[in-house]
């Protein structure tokens, strides 16, 4: 299983976290867990999750109050997972910025379907398409899979994030700092050598001739640009 997507679960009940792990791990999700709102905010930058599952009844705060704080820090979709099934709670959560609301107890199939939908929407919201085709390269942003001439390439989560960022801004130059902030987080914004290593690895995997790249182009002294699809 090479597609490892990071998911932050904010939930104080251990049985639910265990259940989620059982459901999500076989589908390629690496789960980061937080039992409180404070722990979730702490972990957000380190974990860089693609998706957030949020319980509302947390020990230190109401999950509803956490939604805008999470949204301010990270654009990942938030799915509320709560036993509160009053309409007003759902409406409030969605108004505060949650992307979906699933009531407990939930079915495994429904949860997985809602996760796929939330990811698809978040990709479309930033102006992207769930599938991208660049020459013989095919990128499935929902399943986080990359194929070249139909053959599956195995990218690490960071490599995928880097490729996704470059492709999303295809044709435009991204500075080293912009890329580092988006893919590694603000704390690593000056570690240009990380970026060089990852670009080299990514080129080895996606370019026909890694020494003469035609997809990931170097802008000397500035950053990188993905050739216009
Ligand atoms: Ca709870």
mmCIF file of C-alpha atoms and ligand atoms in Angstrom:
data_model
loop_
_atom_site.group_PDB
_atom_site.id
_atom_site.type_symbol
_atom_site.label_atom_id
_atom_site.label_comp_id
_atom_site.label_asym_id
_atom_site.label_seq_id
_atom_site.Cartn_x
_atom_site.Cartn_y
_atom_site.Cartn_z
ATOM 1 C CA UNK A 1 0.000 0.000 0.000
ATOM 2 C CA UNK A 2 1.917 3.030 -1.183
ATOM 3 C CA UNK A 3 -0.697 5.733 -0.980
ATOM 4 C CA UNK A 4 -0.399 6.936 2.564
ATOM 5 C CA UNK A 5 -2.633 9.869 3.255
ATOM 6 C CA UNK A 6 -2.457 11.643 6.567
ATOM 7 C CA UNK A 7 -5.589 12.055 8.588
ATOM 8 C CA UNK A 8 -5.959 13.823 11.918
ATOM 9 C CA UNK A 9 -8.556 12.311 14.224
ATOM 10 C CA UNK A 10 -9.670 14.552 17.074
ATOM 11 C CA UNK A 11 -11.578 12.288 19.406
ATOM 12 C CA UNK A 12 -11.308 11.618 23.136
ATOM 13 C CA UNK A 13 -12.953 8.209 23.103
ATOM 14 C CA UNK A 14 -10.383 5.488 22.633
ATOM 15 C CA UNK A 15 -12.882 2.929 21.311
ATOM 16 C CA UNK A 16 -13.904 5.258 18.484
ATOM 17 C CA UNK A 17 -10.272 5.986 17.620
ATOM 18 C CA UNK A 18 -9.604 2.252 17.543
ATOM 19 C CA UNK A 19 -12.629 1.692 15.315
ATOM 20 C CA UNK A 20 -11.509 4.445 12.948
ATOM 21 C CA UNK A 21 -8.047 2.978 12.745
ATOM 22 C CA UNK A 22 -9.527 -0.421 11.852
ATOM 23 C CA UNK A 23 -11.632 1.158 9.120
ATOM 24 C CA UNK A 24 -9.129 3.595 7.679
ATOM 25 C CA UNK A 25 -5.734 1.900 7.851
ATOM 26 C CA UNK A 26 -6.541 -0.700 5.153
ATOM 27 C CA UNK A 27 -7.520 2.198 2.876
ATOM 28 C CA UNK A 28 -4.094 3.793 3.045
ATOM 29 C CA UNK A 29 -4.709 6.349 5.760
ATOM 30 C CA UNK A 30 -2.006 7.094 8.295
ATOM 31 C CA UNK A 31 -3.875 8.262 11.374
ATOM 32 C CA UNK A 32 -2.585 10.929 13.738
ATOM 33 C CA UNK A 33 -4.635 11.111 16.909
ATOM 34 C CA UNK A 34 -5.447 13.985 19.250
ATOM 35 C CA UNK A 35 -7.594 13.590 22.358
ATOM 36 C CA UNK A 36 -8.140 17.283 22.991
ATOM 37 C CA UNK A 37 -8.578 20.463 21.009
ATOM 38 C CA UNK A 38 -5.283 21.827 22.315
ATOM 39 C CA UNK A 39 -3.417 18.690 21.245
ATOM 40 C CA UNK A 40 -5.031 18.904 17.809
ATOM 41 C CA UNK A 41 -3.844 22.477 17.288
ATOM 42 C CA UNK A 42 -0.372 21.470 18.480
ATOM 43 C CA UNK A 43 -0.185 18.586 16.041
ATOM 44 C CA UNK A 44 -1.654 20.324 13.050
ATOM 45 C CA UNK A 45 1.588 21.666 11.574
ATOM 46 C CA UNK A 46 3.601 18.559 12.249
ATOM 47 C CA UNK A 47 0.938 16.159 10.989
ATOM 48 C CA UNK A 48 -0.018 18.205 7.877
ATOM 49 C CA UNK A 49 -3.208 16.162 7.468
ATOM 50 C CA UNK A 50 -5.105 15.915 4.185
ATOM 51 C CA UNK A 51 -8.328 15.452 6.122
ATOM 52 C CA UNK A 52 -9.587 16.025 9.656
ATOM 53 C CA UNK A 53 -12.200 14.002 11.523
ATOM 54 C CA UNK A 54 -13.571 15.956 14.465
ATOM 55 C CA UNK A 55 -15.632 14.883 17.447
ATOM 56 C CA UNK A 56 -17.633 17.697 19.049
ATOM 57 C CA UNK A 57 -17.615 16.587 22.691
ATOM 58 C CA UNK A 58 -13.969 17.112 23.624
ATOM 59 C CA UNK A 59 -12.609 17.344 27.180
ATOM 60 C CA UNK A 60 -11.162 20.848 26.845
ATOM 61 C CA UNK A 61 -13.461 22.579 24.392
ATOM 62 C CA UNK A 62 -16.471 22.238 22.187
ATOM 63 C CA UNK A 63 -15.439 20.868 18.824
ATOM 64 C CA UNK A 64 -17.580 23.552 17.177
ATOM 65 C CA UNK A 65 -15.236 26.235 18.538
ATOM 66 C CA UNK A 66 -12.296 24.328 17.136
ATOM 67 C CA UNK A 67 -13.555 24.379 13.516
ATOM 68 C CA UNK A 68 -12.606 28.003 12.706
ATOM 69 C CA UNK A 69 -9.248 27.603 14.483
ATOM 70 C CA UNK A 70 -8.400 24.541 12.398
ATOM 71 C CA UNK A 71 -9.607 26.189 9.197
ATOM 72 C CA UNK A 72 -7.423 29.220 9.802
ATOM 73 C CA UNK A 73 -4.312 27.028 10.028
ATOM 74 C CA UNK A 74 -4.995 24.453 7.356
ATOM 75 C CA UNK A 75 -7.330 24.118 4.409
ATOM 76 C CA UNK A 76 -7.842 20.359 4.823
ATOM 77 C CA UNK A 77 -11.509 19.326 4.787
ATOM 78 C CA UNK A 78 -13.107 18.741 8.186
ATOM 79 C CA UNK A 79 -15.712 16.047 8.698
ATOM 80 C CA UNK A 80 -17.520 16.276 12.009
ATOM 81 C CA UNK A 81 -18.150 12.921 13.620
ATOM 82 C CA UNK A 82 -20.653 13.379 16.403
ATOM 83 C CA UNK A 83 -23.464 11.707 18.279
ATOM 84 C CA UNK A 84 -25.290 15.056 18.365
ATOM 85 C CA UNK A 85 -27.939 14.700 15.705
ATOM 86 C CA UNK A 86 -29.867 17.933 16.151
ATOM 87 C CA UNK A 87 -30.293 19.900 12.975
ATOM 88 C CA UNK A 88 -29.008 23.081 14.636
ATOM 89 C CA UNK A 89 -25.690 21.448 15.505
ATOM 90 C CA UNK A 90 -25.233 20.265 11.923
ATOM 91 C CA UNK A 91 -26.126 23.652 10.465
ATOM 92 C CA UNK A 92 -23.808 25.442 12.866
ATOM 93 C CA UNK A 93 -20.908 23.091 12.154
ATOM 94 C CA UNK A 94 -21.310 23.538 8.395
ATOM 95 C CA UNK A 95 -21.645 27.319 8.761
ATOM 96 C CA UNK A 96 -18.453 27.412 10.811
ATOM 97 C CA UNK A 97 -16.562 25.742 7.995
ATOM 98 C CA UNK A 98 -16.977 21.992 8.423
ATOM 99 C CA UNK A 99 -17.234 20.196 5.083
ATOM 100 C CA UNK A 100 -19.524 17.417 6.221
ATOM 101 C CA UNK A 101 -21.262 16.006 9.271
ATOM 102 C CA UNK A 102 -21.573 12.312 10.042
ATOM 103 C CA UNK A 103 -23.580 11.123 13.054
ATOM 104 C CA UNK A 104 -22.463 8.312 15.296
ATOM 105 C CA UNK A 105 -22.997 5.420 15.026
ATOM 106 C CA UNK A 106 -21.797 5.564 11.434
ATOM 107 C CA UNK A 107 -21.453 2.887 8.805
ATOM 108 C CA UNK A 108 -18.010 2.102 7.504
ATOM 109 C CA UNK A 109 -19.056 2.419 3.858
ATOM 110 C CA UNK A 110 -20.775 5.727 4.440
ATOM 111 C CA UNK A 111 -17.786 7.192 6.250
ATOM 112 C CA UNK A 112 -15.400 6.144 3.467
ATOM 113 C CA UNK A 113 -17.738 7.573 0.818
ATOM 114 C CA UNK A 114 -18.006 10.879 2.685
ATOM 115 C CA UNK A 115 -14.228 11.050 2.991
ATOM 116 C CA UNK A 116 -13.819 10.528 -0.769
ATOM 117 C CA UNK A 117 -16.427 13.202 -1.458
ATOM 118 C CA UNK A 118 -14.819 15.714 0.912
ATOM 119 C CA UNK A 119 -11.421 15.179 -0.724
ATOM 120 C CA UNK A 120 -12.879 15.587 -4.210
ATOM 121 C CA UNK A 121 -14.608 18.824 -3.188
ATOM 122 C CA UNK A 122 -11.498 20.245 -1.563
ATOM 123 C CA UNK A 123 -9.508 19.607 -4.730
ATOM 124 C CA UNK A 124 -12.189 21.268 -6.860
ATOM 125 C CA UNK A 125 -12.393 24.233 -4.483
ATOM 126 C CA UNK A 126 -8.787 25.187 -5.112
ATOM 127 C CA UNK A 127 -9.570 25.198 -8.824
ATOM 128 C CA UNK A 128 -8.167 21.767 -9.497
ATOM 129 C CA UNK A 129 -9.560 18.686 -11.120
ATOM 130 C CA UNK A 130 -9.566 15.286 -9.404
ATOM 131 C CA UNK A 131 -7.677 13.776 -12.343
ATOM 132 C CA UNK A 132 -4.829 15.403 -14.193
ATOM 133 C CA UNK A 133 -3.140 14.250 -17.348
ATOM 134 C CA UNK A 134 0.215 15.753 -18.284
ATOM 135 C CA UNK A 135 1.743 14.026 -21.284
ATOM 136 C CA UNK A 136 1.961 10.352 -20.351
ATOM 137 C CA UNK A 137 1.641 11.172 -16.671
ATOM 138 C CA UNK A 138 -1.723 10.618 -15.011
ATOM 139 C CA UNK A 139 -2.355 11.956 -11.512
ATOM 140 C CA UNK A 140 -5.342 10.903 -9.432
ATOM 141 C CA UNK A 141 -5.566 13.500 -6.682
ATOM 142 C CA UNK A 142 -8.313 11.725 -4.747
ATOM 143 C CA UNK A 143 -6.682 8.308 -4.590
ATOM 144 C CA UNK A 144 -3.218 9.927 -4.545
ATOM 145 C CA UNK A 145 -1.926 7.671 -7.272
ATOM 146 C CA UNK A 146 0.378 8.522 -10.144
ATOM 147 C CA UNK A 147 0.760 6.513 -13.328
ATOM 148 C CA UNK A 148 3.131 6.922 -16.226
ATOM 149 C CA UNK A 149 1.964 5.309 -19.466
ATOM 150 C CA UNK A 150 -0.510 3.359 -17.338
ATOM 151 C CA UNK A 151 2.145 2.028 -14.988
ATOM 152 C CA UNK A 152 1.768 2.861 -11.316
ATOM 153 C CA UNK A 153 4.580 4.937 -9.800
ATOM 154 C CA UNK A 154 5.308 4.674 -6.104
ATOM 155 C CA UNK A 155 5.616 8.098 -4.538
ATOM 156 C CA UNK A 156 6.154 8.811 -0.862
ATOM 157 C CA UNK A 157 3.540 11.083 0.782
ATOM 158 C CA UNK A 158 5.923 14.081 0.632
ATOM 159 C CA UNK A 159 6.799 13.412 -2.976
ATOM 160 C CA UNK A 160 3.120 13.285 -3.788
ATOM 161 C CA UNK A 161 2.434 16.525 -1.876
ATOM 162 C CA UNK A 162 5.275 18.222 -3.739
ATOM 163 C CA UNK A 163 4.033 16.995 -7.118
ATOM 164 C CA UNK A 164 0.464 17.980 -6.253
ATOM 165 C CA UNK A 165 1.517 21.518 -5.311
ATOM 166 C CA UNK A 166 3.584 21.977 -8.476
ATOM 167 C CA UNK A 167 0.856 20.578 -10.732
ATOM 168 C CA UNK A 168 -1.844 22.656 -9.051
ATOM 169 C CA UNK A 169 0.134 25.758 -9.966
ATOM 170 C CA UNK A 170 1.181 24.413 -13.381
ATOM 171 C CA UNK A 171 2.933 27.000 -15.526
ATOM 172 C CA UNK A 172 3.581 29.331 -12.584
ATOM 173 C CA UNK A 173 6.837 29.726 -10.689
ATOM 174 C CA UNK A 174 6.809 28.729 -7.037
ATOM 175 C CA UNK A 175 9.660 29.986 -4.886
ATOM 176 C CA UNK A 176 11.680 27.621 -2.694
ATOM 177 C CA UNK A 177 10.095 29.208 0.357
ATOM 178 C CA UNK A 178 6.529 28.876 -0.932
ATOM 179 C CA UNK A 179 7.043 25.205 -1.675
ATOM 180 C CA UNK A 180 8.749 24.466 1.640
ATOM 181 C CA UNK A 181 6.013 26.236 3.607
ATOM 182 C CA UNK A 182 3.247 24.363 1.831
ATOM 183 C CA UNK A 183 4.768 20.901 1.805
ATOM 184 C CA UNK A 184 6.972 20.851 4.924
ATOM 185 C CA UNK A 185 5.366 23.575 7.040
ATOM 186 C CA UNK A 186 6.522 27.072 8.062
ATOM 187 C CA UNK A 187 9.201 25.740 10.436
ATOM 188 C CA UNK A 188 11.133 24.281 7.494
ATOM 189 C CA UNK A 189 10.734 27.273 5.174
ATOM 190 C CA UNK A 190 14.487 27.787 4.723
ATOM 191 C CA UNK A 191 15.596 24.173 4.261
ATOM 192 C CA UNK A 192 16.209 24.451 0.526
ATOM 193 C CA UNK A 193 18.411 21.326 0.526
ATOM 194 C CA UNK A 194 15.376 19.183 1.538
ATOM 195 C CA UNK A 195 13.583 20.471 -1.465
ATOM 196 C CA UNK A 196 16.479 19.750 -3.834
ATOM 197 C CA UNK A 197 16.669 16.160 -2.612
ATOM 198 C CA UNK A 198 12.941 15.640 -3.094
ATOM 199 C CA UNK A 199 12.879 17.267 -6.511
ATOM 200 C CA UNK A 200 15.718 14.987 -7.598
ATOM 201 C CA UNK A 201 13.836 11.910 -6.307
ATOM 202 C CA UNK A 202 10.606 13.010 -7.925
ATOM 203 C CA UNK A 203 12.316 13.624 -11.261
ATOM 204 C CA UNK A 204 13.796 10.124 -11.127
ATOM 205 C CA UNK A 205 10.258 8.793 -10.857
ATOM 206 C CA UNK A 206 8.247 10.977 -13.205
ATOM 207 C CA UNK A 207 10.598 12.338 -15.856
ATOM 208 C CA UNK A 208 11.422 10.337 -18.984
ATOM 209 C CA UNK A 209 14.985 11.664 -18.761
ATOM 210 C CA UNK A 210 15.642 12.886 -15.192
ATOM 211 C CA UNK A 211 18.803 14.721 -16.304
ATOM 212 C CA UNK A 212 16.869 16.749 -18.856
ATOM 213 C CA UNK A 213 13.593 17.347 -17.069
ATOM 214 C CA UNK A 214 10.616 18.512 -19.092
ATOM 215 C CA UNK A 215 8.000 18.452 -16.310
ATOM 216 C CA UNK A 216 9.605 19.947 -13.187
ATOM 217 C CA UNK A 217 11.618 22.894 -14.426
ATOM 218 C CA UNK A 218 14.264 24.667 -12.351
ATOM 219 C CA UNK A 219 14.078 28.441 -12.103
ATOM 220 C CA UNK A 220 17.666 29.137 -11.013
ATOM 221 C CA UNK A 221 17.892 30.997 -7.720
ATOM 222 C CA UNK A 222 14.089 31.241 -7.448
ATOM 223 C CA UNK A 223 12.347 27.898 -7.300
ATOM 224 C CA UNK A 224 10.504 25.497 -9.591
ATOM 225 C CA UNK A 225 7.766 25.485 -12.147
ATOM 226 C CA UNK A 226 5.693 22.628 -13.466
ATOM 227 C CA UNK A 227 5.411 22.770 -17.249
ATOM 228 C CA UNK A 228 1.958 23.878 -18.359
ATOM 229 C CA UNK A 229 -0.274 20.838 -18.789
HETATM 230 CA CA1 LIG B 1 -16.298 12.847 22.817
#
